[in-house]
Amino acid sequence: MKKKAVPKSPPKKSSPKKPAVTKGVGAKRTESAAAIVEELRKLGSQSTKNTLMKHGAREPFFGTKIQDMKPIQKRIKKDYQLALDLYATGISDAMYLAGLIADEMQMTKADLETWLKGAYWYMLSEYTVPWVAAEGPHGWALALKWIESKDEKTAAAGWTTLSNLIAVKPDDELDFAAFLKLLQRVQKTIHQQPNRVRAAMNMFVISCGGYSQPLTEKAQAIAKAIGIVEVDMGDTSCKTPFAPEYIAKMHARGTLGKKKKTCRC
């Protein structure tokens, strides 16, 4: 007599594993742009607003000090979409914070072009946007495009992007022949450029001389040939650095050729 087959018990269903939530890049978002904007609003002050308005800031903004943004930056680390959302508010404080938390490797050329278009004063167009561009994969191409623009803001952003590139990229990733040509271009044209472009070109010479030793000698010679660069800083106490002295000070400090870990601050 054949034995009856004993039916097998159905396999136990295993509970699906919960996806791990990592901090920083790629982390699950837990904060909204609206909540952070409200946090920035509470951190703002009228005295800081008054100072920033002398530099070109305009409403809407809260006057939040950069040092007060740092804990928020530390908490969020990097968040691509949140950075886009903050920048899109048009609120200067939020736009600046967006640059601090942007994931530069996810930022597309279109994102950076949009950011530059919306950057209505130099703290955004010459700091926030160039910082993120220089640390990402599109900095070189966009910088070369932007410096050809007839628009003062765009051209200045291009030169400051180049300055940041040379400050953070290893020398073996730099095209020295191209940088030498750019230095020669600055020498020939800087005094005929619009105000903010003159300022950006001057900093480009300093960056070449200070952050890449193979370019130091040439940059220093060009800085001396250029001489004093006149830049209208408006109703502020800011002064245009004299490139030969600035490069010499970096040499005296022993920091020539020392790269930055990040442009953003």
Coordinates of C-alpha atoms in Angstrom, one line a residue:
M1 CA 0.0 0.0 0.0
K2 CA 1.3 3.4 -1.0
K3 CA 1.8 5.9 1.8
K4 CA -0.2 9.0 1.5
A5 CA 1.9 12.1 0.7
V6 CA 2.0 14.5 3.5
P7 CA 1.4 18.0 2.2
K8 CA 4.3 20.3 2.9
S9 CA 3.7 23.3 5.1
P10 CA 3.7 26.5 3.1
P11 CA 7.0 28.5 3.5
K12 CA 6.9 31.2 6.1
K13 CA 6.6 34.6 4.7
S14 CA 9.5 36.7 5.7
S15 CA 8.8 40.3 6.7
P16 CA 10.1 42.7 4.1
K17 CA 13.2 44.5 5.3
K18 CA 12.9 48.2 5.8
P19 CA 15.2 50.2 3.7
A20 CA 18.1 51.7 5.6
V21 CA 17.9 55.4 5.9
T22 CA 21.3 57.0 5.6
K23 CA 22.3 60.5 6.7
G24 CA 23.6 63.1 4.3
V25 CA 23.7 62.5 0.6
G26 CA 20.8 60.3 -0.5
A27 CA 19.1 60.5 2.8
K28 CA 15.4 60.3 3.1
R29 CA 14.0 63.8 3.3
T30 CA 12.5 64.8 6.6
E31 CA 12.4 68.6 6.3
S32 CA 10.5 70.8 4.0
A33 CA 11.7 74.0 2.4
A34 CA 8.8 75.9 4.0
A35 CA 9.9 74.8 7.5
I36 CA 13.5 75.8 6.9
V37 CA 12.4 79.2 5.5
E38 CA 10.5 79.8 8.7
E39 CA 13.6 78.8 10.7
L40 CA 15.6 81.3 8.7
R41 CA 13.0 84.0 9.3
K42 CA 13.3 83.6 13.0
L43 CA 17.1 83.8 12.8
G44 CA 17.1 87.1 10.8
S45 CA 17.8 90.5 12.1
Q46 CA 17.3 94.1 10.9
S47 CA 20.9 95.1 11.5
T48 CA 22.1 92.3 9.2
K49 CA 19.5 93.2 6.6
N50 CA 20.8 96.8 6.7
T51 CA 24.4 95.7 6.1
L52 CA 23.5 93.3 3.3
M53 CA 21.3 95.9 1.5
K54 CA 24.4 98.1 1.2
H55 CA 26.0 95.2 -0.7
G56 CA 23.1 94.7 -3.1
A57 CA 20.6 92.4 -1.3
R58 CA 16.9 93.2 -1.7
E59 CA 13.6 92.0 -0.5
P60 CA 12.5 89.3 0.2
F61 CA 15.1 88.3 2.7
F62 CA 15.5 88.0 6.4
G63 CA 19.0 89.1 7.2
T64 CA 20.1 85.7 8.6
K65 CA 23.8 85.5 9.4
I66 CA 25.8 82.9 7.6
Q67 CA 27.1 81.6 10.9
D68 CA 23.5 80.9 12.0
M69 CA 23.0 78.9 8.8
K70 CA 25.8 76.5 9.7
P71 CA 23.9 74.4 12.2
I72 CA 21.2 73.9 9.6
Q73 CA 23.8 72.9 7.0
K74 CA 25.4 70.5 9.4
R75 CA 22.0 69.0 10.2
I76 CA 20.9 68.5 6.6
K77 CA 24.4 67.9 5.1
K78 CA 23.5 67.6 1.3
D79 CA 20.1 67.3 -0.2
Y80 CA 19.7 67.9 -3.9
Q81 CA 15.9 68.4 -4.1
L82 CA 15.7 70.5 -0.9
A83 CA 18.4 72.8 -2.3
L84 CA 16.4 73.3 -5.5
D85 CA 13.3 74.0 -3.5
L86 CA 15.0 76.5 -1.2
Y87 CA 16.6 78.3 -4.1
A88 CA 13.3 78.5 -5.9
T89 CA 11.8 80.6 -3.1
G90 CA 13.6 83.7 -4.3
I91 CA 14.5 84.5 -0.7
S92 CA 18.2 85.4 -0.6
D93 CA 18.9 83.7 2.8
A94 CA 17.3 80.5 1.6
M95 CA 19.1 80.7 -1.8
Y96 CA 22.4 81.0 0.0
L97 CA 21.7 78.1 2.2
A98 CA 20.7 76.1 -0.9
G99 CA 24.2 76.5 -2.1
L100 CA 25.6 75.2 1.2
I101 CA 23.5 72.0 1.1
A102 CA 23.4 71.4 -2.7
D103 CA 24.6 68.0 -3.9
E104 CA 27.0 69.2 -6.5
M105 CA 27.3 65.8 -8.2
Q106 CA 23.5 65.8 -8.9
M107 CA 23.3 69.4 -10.1
T108 CA 22.8 69.4 -13.8
K109 CA 23.9 72.1 -16.3
A110 CA 20.3 73.2 -16.5
D111 CA 20.0 73.5 -12.7
L112 CA 23.1 75.7 -12.6
E113 CA 22.0 77.9 -15.5
T114 CA 18.6 78.4 -13.8
W115 CA 20.4 79.3 -10.5
L116 CA 22.6 81.8 -12.2
K117 CA 19.6 83.4 -14.0
G118 CA 17.9 83.8 -10.6
A119 CA 21.0 85.1 -8.8
Y120 CA 20.1 88.8 -8.5
W121 CA 23.1 90.0 -6.5
Y122 CA 26.8 89.1 -6.3
M123 CA 26.6 87.0 -3.1
L124 CA 24.6 84.5 -5.1
S125 CA 26.1 85.0 -8.6
E126 CA 29.7 85.1 -7.5
Y127 CA 29.6 82.8 -4.5
T128 CA 26.7 80.4 -4.3
V129 CA 26.4 79.4 -7.9
P130 CA 30.2 79.3 -8.7
W131 CA 30.9 77.3 -5.6
V132 CA 28.4 74.6 -6.5
A133 CA 29.4 74.6 -10.2
A134 CA 33.2 74.4 -9.5
E135 CA 32.8 71.4 -7.1
G136 CA 30.6 69.4 -9.6
P137 CA 31.2 67.9 -13.0
H138 CA 30.0 70.9 -15.1
G139 CA 32.1 73.7 -13.7
W140 CA 34.8 73.9 -16.4
A141 CA 32.4 73.8 -19.4
L142 CA 30.0 76.3 -17.8
A143 CA 32.8 78.7 -16.7
L144 CA 34.2 78.8 -20.3
K145 CA 30.7 79.5 -21.6
W146 CA 29.8 82.2 -19.0
I147 CA 33.0 84.2 -19.4
E148 CA 32.1 84.9 -23.0
S149 CA 28.8 86.5 -22.0
K150 CA 28.2 90.2 -22.5
D151 CA 26.1 90.2 -19.4
E152 CA 28.2 91.5 -16.4
K153 CA 26.7 89.1 -13.9
T154 CA 27.1 86.0 -16.1
A155 CA 30.7 86.8 -17.0
A156 CA 31.7 87.5 -13.4
A157 CA 30.2 84.2 -12.4
G158 CA 32.3 82.5 -15.1
W159 CA 35.6 84.0 -13.8
T160 CA 34.7 83.2 -10.1
T161 CA 33.9 79.6 -11.1
L162 CA 37.4 79.3 -12.7
S163 CA 38.9 80.8 -9.5
N164 CA 37.1 78.1 -7.4
L165 CA 38.0 75.3 -9.8
I166 CA 41.7 76.0 -9.4
A167 CA 41.3 76.3 -5.6
V168 CA 39.7 72.8 -5.2
K169 CA 40.8 70.7 -8.1
P170 CA 44.1 68.7 -7.9
D171 CA 46.7 70.1 -10.3
D172 CA 46.7 66.9 -12.3
E173 CA 43.1 67.7 -13.3
L174 CA 43.9 71.2 -14.5
D175 CA 44.6 72.2 -18.1
F176 CA 47.6 74.5 -17.4
A177 CA 47.8 75.6 -21.1
A178 CA 44.2 76.8 -21.0
F179 CA 44.8 78.6 -17.6
L180 CA 47.9 80.4 -19.0
K181 CA 45.8 81.6 -22.0
L182 CA 43.1 82.8 -19.6
L183 CA 45.7 84.7 -17.5
Q184 CA 47.0 86.4 -20.6
R185 CA 43.5 87.3 -21.5
V186 CA 43.0 88.9 -18.1
Q187 CA 46.2 90.9 -18.5
K188 CA 45.1 92.3 -21.8
T189 CA 41.4 93.1 -21.0
I190 CA 40.8 93.5 -17.2
H191 CA 40.8 97.3 -17.1
Q192 CA 38.2 97.5 -19.9
Q193 CA 35.8 95.1 -18.2
P194 CA 32.6 96.0 -16.3
N195 CA 32.9 96.5 -12.6
R196 CA 32.1 93.0 -11.2
V197 CA 34.0 91.3 -14.0
R198 CA 37.1 93.3 -13.0
A199 CA 36.7 92.1 -9.4
A200 CA 36.3 88.5 -10.6
M201 CA 39.2 88.6 -12.9
N202 CA 41.4 90.0 -10.2
M203 CA 40.5 87.1 -7.9
F204 CA 41.2 84.7 -10.7
V205 CA 44.8 85.9 -10.9
I206 CA 45.1 85.5 -7.2
S207 CA 43.7 82.0 -7.3
C208 CA 46.1 81.0 -10.1
G209 CA 49.0 82.4 -8.1
G210 CA 48.0 81.1 -4.8
Y211 CA 46.5 77.6 -5.3
S212 CA 48.6 76.1 -8.1
Q213 CA 52.4 76.4 -7.8
P214 CA 53.0 75.7 -11.5
L215 CA 51.1 78.9 -12.3
T216 CA 52.4 81.0 -9.4
E217 CA 55.3 82.7 -11.2
K218 CA 53.3 83.6 -14.3
A219 CA 50.3 84.8 -12.2
Q220 CA 52.6 86.9 -10.0
A221 CA 54.2 88.5 -13.1
I222 CA 50.8 89.2 -14.6
A223 CA 49.5 90.6 -11.4
K224 CA 52.4 93.1 -11.3
A225 CA 51.8 94.1 -14.9
I226 CA 48.1 94.7 -14.3
G227 CA 48.7 96.8 -11.2
I228 CA 45.9 98.2 -9.1
V229 CA 42.4 97.1 -10.2
E230 CA 39.7 99.7 -9.5
V231 CA 36.4 98.2 -8.3
D232 CA 33.4 100.2 -7.1
M233 CA 32.3 98.5 -3.9
G234 CA 29.4 100.9 -3.3
D235 CA 28.6 102.1 0.2
T236 CA 30.7 99.5 2.0
S237 CA 34.1 99.2 3.6
C238 CA 35.2 96.4 1.3
K239 CA 38.5 96.9 -0.6
T240 CA 39.8 95.2 -3.8
P241 CA 42.8 93.0 -2.9
F242 CA 46.1 94.0 -4.6
A243 CA 47.0 90.7 -6.3
P244 CA 50.8 90.8 -6.0
E245 CA 50.6 91.5 -2.3
Y246 CA 47.9 88.8 -1.7
I247 CA 49.9 86.1 -3.5
A248 CA 53.0 87.2 -1.6
K249 CA 51.1 86.8 1.7
M250 CA 50.1 83.3 0.8
H251 CA 53.7 82.5 0.1
A252 CA 54.8 84.0 3.5
R253 CA 52.1 81.8 5.2
G254 CA 53.4 78.8 3.5
T255 CA 50.1 78.0 1.9
L256 CA 51.0 78.3 -1.8
G257 CA 49.5 75.4 -3.7
K258 CA 47.5 74.2 -0.8
K259 CA 44.0 73.3 -2.1
K260 CA 40.7 73.9 -0.3
K261 CA 38.6 71.0 0.8
T262 CA 35.5 72.9 -0.4
C263 CA 34.7 76.3 -1.9
R264 CA 31.6 76.8 0.2
C265 CA 31.7 78.7 3.4

